[in-house]
Short mmCIF file of C-alpha atoms in Angstrom, two decimals:
data_model
loop_
_atom_site.label_atom_id
_atom_site.label_comp_id
_atom_site.label_asym_id
_atom_site.label_seq_id
_atom_site.Cartn_x
_atom_site.Cartn_y
_atom_site.Cartn_z
CA MET E 154 8.56 9.14 -0.87
CA LYS E 155 10.75 6.81 -2.92
CA THR E 156 11.10 7.67 -6.59
CA ILE E 157 11.31 5.63 -9.75
CA ASP E 158 15.03 6.41 -9.99
CA GLU E 159 15.57 4.51 -6.74
CA LEU E 160 13.56 1.61 -8.14
CA LEU E 161 15.61 1.59 -11.34
CA ALA E 162 18.81 1.61 -9.29
CA GLU E 163 17.59 -1.50 -7.46
CA GLY E 164 16.87 -3.20 -10.79
CA VAL E 165 13.57 -4.01 -12.45
CA ALA E 166 14.51 -6.52 -15.15
CA GLY E 167 11.96 -9.34 -15.16
CA LYS E 168 9.79 -7.69 -12.51
CA ARG E 169 6.11 -6.99 -13.07
CA VAL E 170 5.71 -3.26 -12.41
CA PHE E 171 2.18 -1.95 -11.95
CA VAL E 172 1.99 1.68 -13.13
CA ARG E 173 -1.12 3.50 -11.96
CA ALA E 174 -1.37 6.08 -14.73
CA ASP E 175 -4.01 8.64 -15.62
CA LEU E 176 -5.18 7.78 -19.12
CA ASN E 177 -8.50 9.57 -18.59
CA VAL E 178 -8.43 11.24 -21.98
CA PRO E 179 -11.35 12.95 -23.76
CA LEU E 180 -12.91 10.81 -26.48
CA ASP E 181 -15.10 11.55 -29.46
CA GLY E 182 -16.42 8.04 -29.93
CA THR E 183 -13.17 6.07 -30.07
CA THR E 184 -11.06 9.05 -31.20
CA ILE E 185 -8.83 10.68 -28.59
CA THR E 186 -9.17 14.47 -28.85
CA ASP E 187 -6.34 15.31 -26.43
CA ASP E 188 -3.57 12.79 -25.63
CA GLY E 189 -1.77 15.02 -23.13
CA ARG E 190 -2.26 12.65 -20.21
CA ILE E 191 -0.91 9.71 -22.17
CA ARG E 192 2.16 11.68 -23.19
CA ALA E 193 2.63 12.75 -19.56
CA VAL E 194 3.12 9.17 -18.32
CA LEU E 195 5.28 8.17 -21.28
CA PRO E 196 8.67 8.88 -19.61
CA THR E 197 7.87 6.54 -16.71
CA VAL E 198 6.54 3.72 -18.87
CA ALA E 199 9.35 4.01 -21.43
CA LYS E 200 12.10 4.07 -18.80
CA LEU E 201 10.74 0.99 -17.03
CA ALA E 202 10.39 -0.91 -20.31
CA GLU E 203 13.92 0.06 -21.37
CA ALA E 204 15.18 -1.31 -18.05
CA GLY E 205 13.53 -4.69 -18.72
CA ALA E 206 10.45 -4.41 -16.55
CA ARG E 207 7.21 -6.11 -17.51
CA VAL E 208 5.02 -3.02 -17.31
CA VAL E 209 1.33 -3.27 -16.40
CA VAL E 210 -0.40 0.07 -16.97
CA ALA E 211 -3.76 0.72 -15.31
CA SER E 212 -6.10 3.69 -15.23
CA HIS E 213 -9.70 4.81 -15.07
CA LEU E 214 -11.56 6.61 -17.84
CA GLY E 215 -14.76 8.54 -17.29
CA ARG E 216 -17.40 7.52 -14.79
CA PRO E 217 -18.77 4.08 -15.65
CA LYS E 218 -21.11 2.60 -13.05
CA GLY E 219 -18.85 -0.17 -11.75
CA ALA E 220 -19.50 -2.42 -14.73
CA PRO E 221 -18.07 -2.77 -18.26
CA ASP E 222 -19.24 -0.08 -20.67
CA PRO E 223 -17.75 0.03 -24.20
CA ALA E 224 -18.05 3.84 -24.25
CA PHE E 225 -15.39 4.01 -21.53
CA SER E 226 -12.98 1.36 -22.75
CA LEU E 227 -9.26 2.09 -22.46
CA ALA E 228 -8.58 0.36 -25.79
CA PRO E 229 -8.05 3.66 -27.67
CA ALA E 230 -5.66 4.86 -24.96
CA ALA E 231 -3.72 1.60 -25.11
CA ALA E 232 -3.39 1.92 -28.87
CA ARG E 233 -2.16 5.51 -28.57
CA LEU E 234 0.33 4.54 -25.88
CA GLY E 235 1.73 1.93 -28.26
CA GLU E 236 2.05 4.54 -31.03
CA LEU E 237 3.94 6.90 -28.72
CA LEU E 238 6.21 4.13 -27.43
CA GLY E 239 6.81 2.83 -30.92
CA ALA E 240 6.11 -0.70 -29.67
CA ASP E 241 3.21 -3.10 -29.41
CA VAL E 242 1.14 -2.71 -26.25
CA ALA E 243 -0.96 -5.68 -25.17
CA PHE E 244 -4.50 -4.99 -23.99
CA ALA E 245 -6.48 -6.95 -21.42
CA THR E 246 -10.24 -6.81 -21.82
CA ASP E 247 -10.87 -6.99 -18.08
CA THR E 248 -9.24 -5.69 -14.89
CA VAL E 249 -8.37 -8.74 -12.78
CA GLY E 250 -10.03 -11.57 -14.66
CA GLU E 251 -8.83 -14.20 -17.06
CA SER E 252 -7.77 -11.74 -19.76
CA ALA E 253 -5.74 -9.60 -17.35
CA ARG E 254 -3.99 -12.60 -15.81
CA ALA E 255 -3.17 -14.12 -19.20
CA THR E 256 -2.02 -10.82 -20.69
CA VAL E 257 0.34 -10.09 -17.80
CA ALA E 258 1.61 -13.67 -17.76
CA GLY E 259 2.40 -13.36 -21.47
CA LEU E 260 4.65 -10.32 -21.08
CA ASP E 261 8.36 -10.63 -21.75
CA ASP E 262 10.98 -8.35 -20.26
CA GLY E 263 10.60 -4.83 -21.65
CA GLN E 264 7.01 -5.32 -22.83
CA VAL E 265 3.98 -3.23 -21.85
CA ALA E 266 0.33 -4.11 -21.28
CA VAL E 267 -2.71 -2.00 -20.42
CA ILE E 268 -5.56 -3.54 -18.45
CA GLU E 269 -9.15 -2.43 -18.93
CA ASN E 270 -10.76 0.53 -17.14
CA LEU E 271 -10.38 0.04 -13.39
CA ARG E 272 -13.78 1.59 -12.76
CA PHE E 273 -15.41 -1.33 -14.56
CA ASN E 274 -14.93 -3.06 -11.19
CA PRO E 275 -17.07 -1.65 -8.33
CA GLY E 276 -14.24 -2.28 -5.88
CA GLU E 277 -12.15 0.51 -7.40
CA THR E 278 -14.33 3.36 -6.18
CA SER E 279 -16.15 1.67 -3.29
CA LYS E 280 -16.47 3.59 -0.04
CA ASP E 281 -16.33 0.25 1.79
CA ASP E 282 -12.75 -0.42 2.90
CA ALA E 283 -13.17 -4.19 2.68
CA GLU E 284 -14.54 -4.11 -0.88
CA ARG E 285 -11.77 -1.76 -2.02
CA GLY E 286 -9.20 -3.89 -0.24
CA ALA E 287 -10.43 -7.08 -1.90
CA PHE E 288 -10.03 -5.48 -5.33
CA ALA E 289 -6.58 -4.19 -4.37
CA ASP E 290 -5.62 -7.75 -3.36
CA GLN E 291 -6.57 -8.98 -6.82
CA LEU E 292 -4.63 -6.20 -8.52
CA ALA E 293 -1.60 -6.96 -6.35
CA GLU E 294 -1.50 -10.48 -7.76
CA LEU E 295 -0.65 -8.97 -11.15
CA ALA E 296 2.53 -7.24 -9.98
CA ASP E 297 5.69 -7.26 -7.90
CA VAL E 298 6.13 -3.49 -7.60
CA TYR E 299 3.83 -0.44 -7.66
CA VAL E 300 4.62 2.89 -9.33
CA GLY E 301 2.15 5.72 -8.76
CA ASP E 302 2.11 8.13 -11.69
CA GLY E 303 -1.54 9.10 -12.12
CA PHE E 304 -1.48 12.56 -10.60
CA GLY E 305 -4.99 13.34 -11.83
CA ALA E 306 -6.33 10.63 -9.49
CA VAL E 307 -4.25 11.12 -6.33
CA HIS E 308 -7.06 13.04 -4.61
CA ARG E 309 -9.27 9.92 -4.82
CA LYS E 310 -9.34 7.25 -2.10
CA HIS E 311 -9.65 4.47 -4.67
CA ALA E 312 -8.31 0.93 -4.59
CA SER E 313 -5.60 1.37 -7.21
CA VAL E 314 -4.55 4.74 -5.82
CA PHE E 315 -4.73 4.30 -2.04
CA ASP E 316 -5.04 0.62 -1.10
CA LEU E 317 -2.78 -1.08 -3.64
CA PRO E 318 0.47 0.74 -2.70
CA ALA E 319 0.16 -0.66 0.82
CA ARG E 320 0.33 -4.18 -0.63
CA LEU E 321 3.46 -3.76 -2.78
CA PRO E 322 6.82 -1.97 -2.66
CA HIS E 323 5.83 1.48 -3.93
CA TYR E 324 7.50 4.37 -5.73
CA ALA E 325 6.52 7.69 -7.29
CA GLY E 326 6.81 7.96 -11.06
CA TYR E 327 8.37 10.89 -12.89
CA LEU E 328 5.07 12.69 -13.43
CA ILE E 329 4.01 12.65 -9.79
CA ALA E 330 7.49 13.72 -8.66
CA THR E 331 7.36 16.64 -11.09
CA GLU E 332 3.81 17.65 -10.14
CA VAL E 333 4.56 17.65 -6.42
CA GLY E 334 7.76 19.63 -6.96
CA VAL E 335 5.88 22.25 -8.94
CA LEU E 336 3.04 22.54 -6.44
CA LYS E 337 5.50 23.05 -3.62
CA LYS E 338 6.68 26.16 -5.48
CA LEU E 339 3.11 27.44 -5.17
CA THR E 340 2.84 26.78 -1.45
CA THR E 341 6.30 27.27 0.08
CA ASP E 342 8.91 29.94 -0.69
CA VAL E 343 6.67 31.46 -3.36
CA GLN E 344 8.25 34.10 -5.56
CA ARG E 345 6.15 37.28 -5.45
CA PRO E 346 4.03 38.91 -6.71
CA TYR E 347 1.92 35.75 -6.69
CA ALA E 348 -1.14 35.96 -8.95
CA VAL E 349 -3.89 33.36 -9.20
CA VAL E 350 -6.38 33.15 -12.06
CA LEU E 351 -9.53 31.16 -11.32
CA GLY E 352 -12.29 30.42 -13.80
CA GLY E 353 -14.65 27.64 -14.69
CA ALA E 354 -18.35 27.23 -14.18
CA LYS E 355 -19.05 27.06 -10.46
CA VAL E 356 -17.71 29.17 -7.63
CA SER E 357 -18.59 26.31 -5.24
CA ASP E 358 -15.84 24.22 -6.86
CA LYS E 359 -13.25 26.83 -5.90
CA LEU E 360 -14.35 27.90 -2.40
CA GLY E 361 -11.72 25.84 -0.60
CA VAL E 362 -8.83 27.04 -2.74
CA ILE E 363 -9.97 30.68 -2.55
CA ASP E 364 -10.11 30.40 1.23
CA HIS E 365 -6.58 28.99 1.33
CA LEU E 366 -5.15 31.45 -1.20
CA LEU E 367 -6.45 34.48 0.70
CA GLU E 368 -3.59 33.75 3.10
CA ARG E 369 -0.99 33.38 0.34
CA ALA E 370 -1.74 35.13 -2.93
CA ASP E 371 -1.22 38.79 -3.76
CA ARG E 372 -3.87 38.92 -6.50
CA ILE E 373 -6.81 36.73 -7.42
CA LEU E 374 -8.33 37.19 -10.88
CA ILE E 375 -11.80 35.74 -11.41
CA GLY E 376 -13.40 34.73 -14.72
CA GLY E 377 -15.65 32.11 -16.25
CA GLY E 378 -19.14 31.28 -15.06
CA MET E 379 -18.11 31.75 -11.44
CA ALA E 380 -17.48 35.46 -12.08
CA TYR E 381 -21.21 36.16 -12.26
CA THR E 382 -21.77 35.08 -8.68
CA PHE E 383 -19.06 37.57 -7.67
CA LEU E 384 -20.66 40.32 -9.76
CA LYS E 385 -24.07 39.54 -8.26
CA ALA E 386 -22.51 39.67 -4.79
CA GLN E 387 -21.47 43.24 -5.61
CA GLY E 388 -25.08 44.06 -6.48
CA HIS E 389 -24.86 43.91 -10.27
CA GLU E 390 -27.43 42.50 -12.70
CA VAL E 391 -26.15 39.29 -14.34
CA GLY E 392 -29.06 38.50 -16.66
CA SER E 393 -29.42 34.79 -17.38
CA SER E 394 -25.75 34.06 -16.64
CA LEU E 395 -24.69 31.09 -14.55
CA LEU E 396 -25.35 32.04 -10.95
CA GLN E 397 -25.05 30.26 -7.61
CA GLU E 398 -27.30 32.35 -5.38
CA ASP E 399 -26.54 30.21 -2.34
CA GLN E 400 -22.84 31.10 -2.59
CA ILE E 401 -23.33 34.88 -2.54
CA PRO E 402 -22.82 35.21 1.26
CA ALA E 403 -19.56 33.21 1.05
CA VAL E 404 -18.35 35.32 -1.88
CA GLN E 405 -19.17 38.55 -0.04
CA GLU E 406 -17.18 37.28 2.95
CA TYR E 407 -14.19 36.47 0.71
CA LEU E 408 -14.30 39.94 -0.81
CA ARG E 409 -14.38 41.45 2.68
CA ARG E 410 -11.47 39.30 3.88
CA ALA E 411 -9.45 40.09 0.76
CA ASP E 412 -9.87 43.80 1.37
CA GLU E 413 -8.88 43.32 5.00
CA LYS E 414 -5.74 41.38 4.10
CA GLY E 415 -4.70 43.54 1.17
CA VAL E 416 -5.26 40.78 -1.39
CA GLU E 417 -6.39 42.27 -4.69
CA PHE E 418 -9.53 40.69 -6.13
CA VAL E 419 -9.85 41.45 -9.84
CA LEU E 420 -13.23 40.96 -11.50
CA PRO E 421 -14.36 41.52 -15.09
CA VAL E 422 -15.07 45.12 -16.10
CA ASP E 423 -16.79 44.08 -19.33
CA VAL E 424 -18.26 40.79 -20.55
CA VAL E 425 -19.30 39.18 -23.82
CA VAL E 426 -22.97 38.18 -23.75
CA ALA E 427 -25.41 36.33 -25.99
CA PRO E 428 -29.12 35.45 -25.79
CA ALA E 429 -28.40 31.74 -25.19
CA PHE E 430 -25.63 29.22 -24.66
CA PRO E 431 -23.86 28.54 -27.97
CA ASP E 432 -24.02 25.34 -30.00
CA LEU E 433 -20.61 23.74 -29.42
CA LYS E 434 -21.05 21.10 -32.11
CA THR E 435 -21.91 23.28 -35.09
CA LYS E 436 -20.06 26.38 -33.78
CA ALA E 437 -22.88 28.42 -35.33
CA PRO E 438 -22.56 32.22 -34.79
CA ALA E 439 -23.93 33.12 -31.38
CA HIS E 440 -24.54 36.85 -32.03
CA PRO E 441 -22.43 38.10 -29.13
CA THR E 442 -22.28 41.67 -27.86
CA THR E 443 -19.98 43.28 -25.32
CA VAL E 444 -21.38 45.17 -22.34
CA ALA E 445 -20.03 46.68 -19.16
CA ALA E 446 -19.91 44.16 -16.32
CA ASP E 447 -22.14 46.39 -14.20
CA ALA E 448 -24.69 46.91 -16.99
CA MET E 449 -25.65 43.44 -18.18
CA PRO E 450 -29.11 43.38 -19.74
CA ALA E 451 -31.76 41.01 -18.44
CA GLY E 452 -32.16 37.97 -20.68
CA GLN E 453 -28.53 37.99 -21.82
CA MET E 454 -26.00 35.39 -20.71
CA GLY E 455 -22.39 36.23 -19.88
CA LEU E 456 -20.11 33.82 -21.75
CA ASP E 457 -16.64 35.41 -21.80
CA ASN E 458 -14.50 38.27 -20.57
CA GLY E 459 -14.64 41.40 -22.69
CA PRO E 460 -11.69 43.16 -24.36
CA GLU E 461 -11.16 45.71 -21.58
CA THR E 462 -11.09 42.88 -19.02
CA ASN E 463 -8.57 41.04 -21.17
CA LYS E 464 -6.29 44.09 -21.15
CA LEU E 465 -6.79 44.53 -17.41
CA TYR E 466 -5.96 40.89 -16.64
CA ALA E 467 -2.89 40.97 -18.86
CA SER E 468 -1.64 44.02 -16.95
CA LYS E 469 -2.22 42.28 -13.62
CA LEU E 470 -0.16 39.29 -14.78
CA ALA E 471 2.64 41.22 -16.50
CA ASP E 472 4.74 41.82 -13.38
CA ALA E 473 3.88 38.59 -11.53
CA ALA E 474 6.71 36.29 -10.51
CA THR E 475 4.43 33.28 -9.93
CA VAL E 476 1.08 32.52 -11.55
CA PHE E 477 -1.35 29.65 -11.01
CA TRP E 478 -4.24 29.37 -13.47
CA ASN E 479 -7.17 26.98 -13.14
CA GLY E 480 -10.34 27.29 -15.18
CA PRO E 481 -11.20 28.97 -18.51
CA MET E 482 -12.47 32.55 -18.71
CA GLY E 483 -15.38 31.66 -20.96
CA VAL E 484 -16.86 29.06 -23.28
CA PHE E 485 -13.53 28.70 -25.09
CA GLU E 486 -14.77 25.77 -27.17
CA HIS E 487 -16.76 28.28 -29.28
CA PRO E 488 -14.81 30.86 -31.31
CA ASP E 489 -17.12 33.71 -30.24
CA PHE E 490 -16.20 33.18 -26.59
CA ALA E 491 -12.56 32.09 -26.64
CA ASP E 492 -10.81 35.47 -26.46
CA GLY E 493 -10.79 35.72 -22.65
CA THR E 494 -9.13 32.36 -22.19
CA ARG E 495 -6.75 33.06 -25.07
CA ALA E 496 -5.81 36.40 -23.50
CA VAL E 497 -4.89 34.80 -20.17
CA ALA E 498 -2.82 32.12 -21.90
CA GLN E 499 -1.05 34.75 -24.01
CA ALA E 500 -0.35 36.88 -20.93
CA LEU E 501 1.36 33.90 -19.29
CA VAL E 502 3.37 33.22 -22.44
CA ASP E 503 4.47 36.87 -22.54
CA SER E 504 5.27 36.98 -18.82
CA SER E 505 8.57 36.03 -17.21
CA ALA E 506 6.62 34.47 -14.32
CA PHE E 507 6.84 30.84 -13.29
CA SER E 508 3.42 29.84 -14.64
CA VAL E 509 1.43 26.74 -13.75
CA VAL E 510 -1.65 25.75 -15.74
CA GLY E 511 -3.75 23.72 -13.33
CA GLY E 512 -4.99 20.88 -15.48
CA GLY E 513 -8.52 20.09 -16.61
CA ASP E 514 -10.18 22.54 -18.99
CA SER E 515 -7.31 25.03 -18.66
CA ALA E 516 -4.81 22.51 -20.00
CA ALA E 517 -7.25 21.49 -22.73
CA ALA E 518 -7.75 25.13 -23.70
CA VAL E 519 -4.01 25.72 -24.05
CA ARG E 520 -3.81 22.86 -26.55
CA ILE E 521 -7.07 23.57 -28.38
CA LEU E 522 -6.17 27.25 -28.82
CA GLY E 523 -2.83 26.27 -30.32
CA PHE E 524 -0.34 27.42 -27.69
CA ASP E 525 3.09 25.84 -27.36
CA GLU E 526 3.00 23.86 -24.11
CA ASN E 527 6.69 24.56 -23.57
CA ALA E 528 5.92 28.27 -23.26
CA PHE E 529 4.44 27.64 -19.80
CA GLY E 530 6.34 26.73 -16.67
CA HIS E 531 4.22 23.63 -16.13
CA ILE E 532 0.91 22.22 -17.36
CA SER E 533 -0.58 19.97 -14.72
CA THR E 534 -2.42 16.77 -15.59
CA GLY E 535 -4.74 17.03 -12.59
CA GLY E 536 -7.08 19.97 -12.12
CA GLY E 537 -8.94 18.61 -9.09
CA ALA E 538 -5.77 17.24 -7.52
CA SER E 539 -3.97 20.55 -8.00
CA LEU E 540 -6.78 22.48 -6.35
CA GLU E 541 -6.98 20.13 -3.38
CA TYR E 542 -3.21 20.30 -2.90
CA LEU E 543 -3.40 24.10 -2.89
CA GLU E 544 -6.25 23.88 -0.36
CA GLY E 545 -3.79 22.15 1.95
CA LYS E 546 -5.66 18.85 1.91
CA THR E 547 -3.97 15.49 2.35
CA LEU E 548 -4.22 13.65 -0.95
CA PRO E 549 -4.77 9.90 -0.42
CA GLY E 550 -2.66 8.84 -3.40
CA LEU E 551 0.33 10.89 -2.27
CA ALA E 552 -0.01 9.79 1.35
CA ALA E 553 -0.01 6.15 0.15
CA LEU E 554 3.35 6.65 -1.55
CA GLU E 555 5.00 7.96 1.60
CA ASP E 556 7.02 5.42 3.57
#
């Protein structure tokens, strides 16, 4: 895989460089609530612009239905990118149409443009190779060189991620090079003990990575909504908590295999419950109580790890040499249910382990709860991509960058 440093050594002045970024930031209307993904691609964009490239930045945002939708416009992201660069960033109001062609044609050396949300064109996400390829052909007309730097999208077989690199000289940006280097530390020559913390809503989202990690990890700590399927699999009452009944046999098999292989599975010993899911807009008090994990009352919903679980998990992470964390421990967006996620983050900050926060809600939680990002070994920009890499899957966007 060629890197951006090799491209810079060859010279980029006057060249149109297409940067496939991941600007898929959370929005409250037109206000960006977390600009982490924009800041993550900044080194690549800034370096190319400094070297005289005419930089064309492209990304998706959200899940529009293959047609323009103002709610998913990249205009706020383009404006924020300009603020971070300290320079004007042009914005095209379409992907490959008249505005995109004119905007790119109007760039001078060292200038940057963002084109509109790639998913406004149905060719971006099409499962039909010909339709995707036709869109990739149109995108290729906007550029001389391709730089892949949208790690959060490399697990998608989309036109701008998979098909476009085949049509242009292609290189990996700084973010992708960093992400791949970090993930290799989690899959080859891992420093032990190796602890993995998995949370989030659904156990079905994590089955593949659990299966893979049973061959590699020393400890697996489970939290979030998925924990209640594990507790149910052990025969415990889980009240009205999130539960995937159909996954209980798979969970029981994982617990059996873990015991057989000597992998320690750590589950909550107490949980914070409430009568209903909290209001995340008003943050109104949710009247939580703490109960033993094996004594949850019917009609109560588990929404966070309890204080004894927080102490237990911190102790299980204290001596780890490597930690991978993906998924919050509870409904961290509400103050009554943020302590479990905060405790895991604090344990990683206090630990001497090489810690990787696996993107998505985990990365958002670190920022929302006020932690210094530099206190962690690495905060990934791609939760789904990180998980699929750890499952051992071939990621289309990375395969496309290989020569």
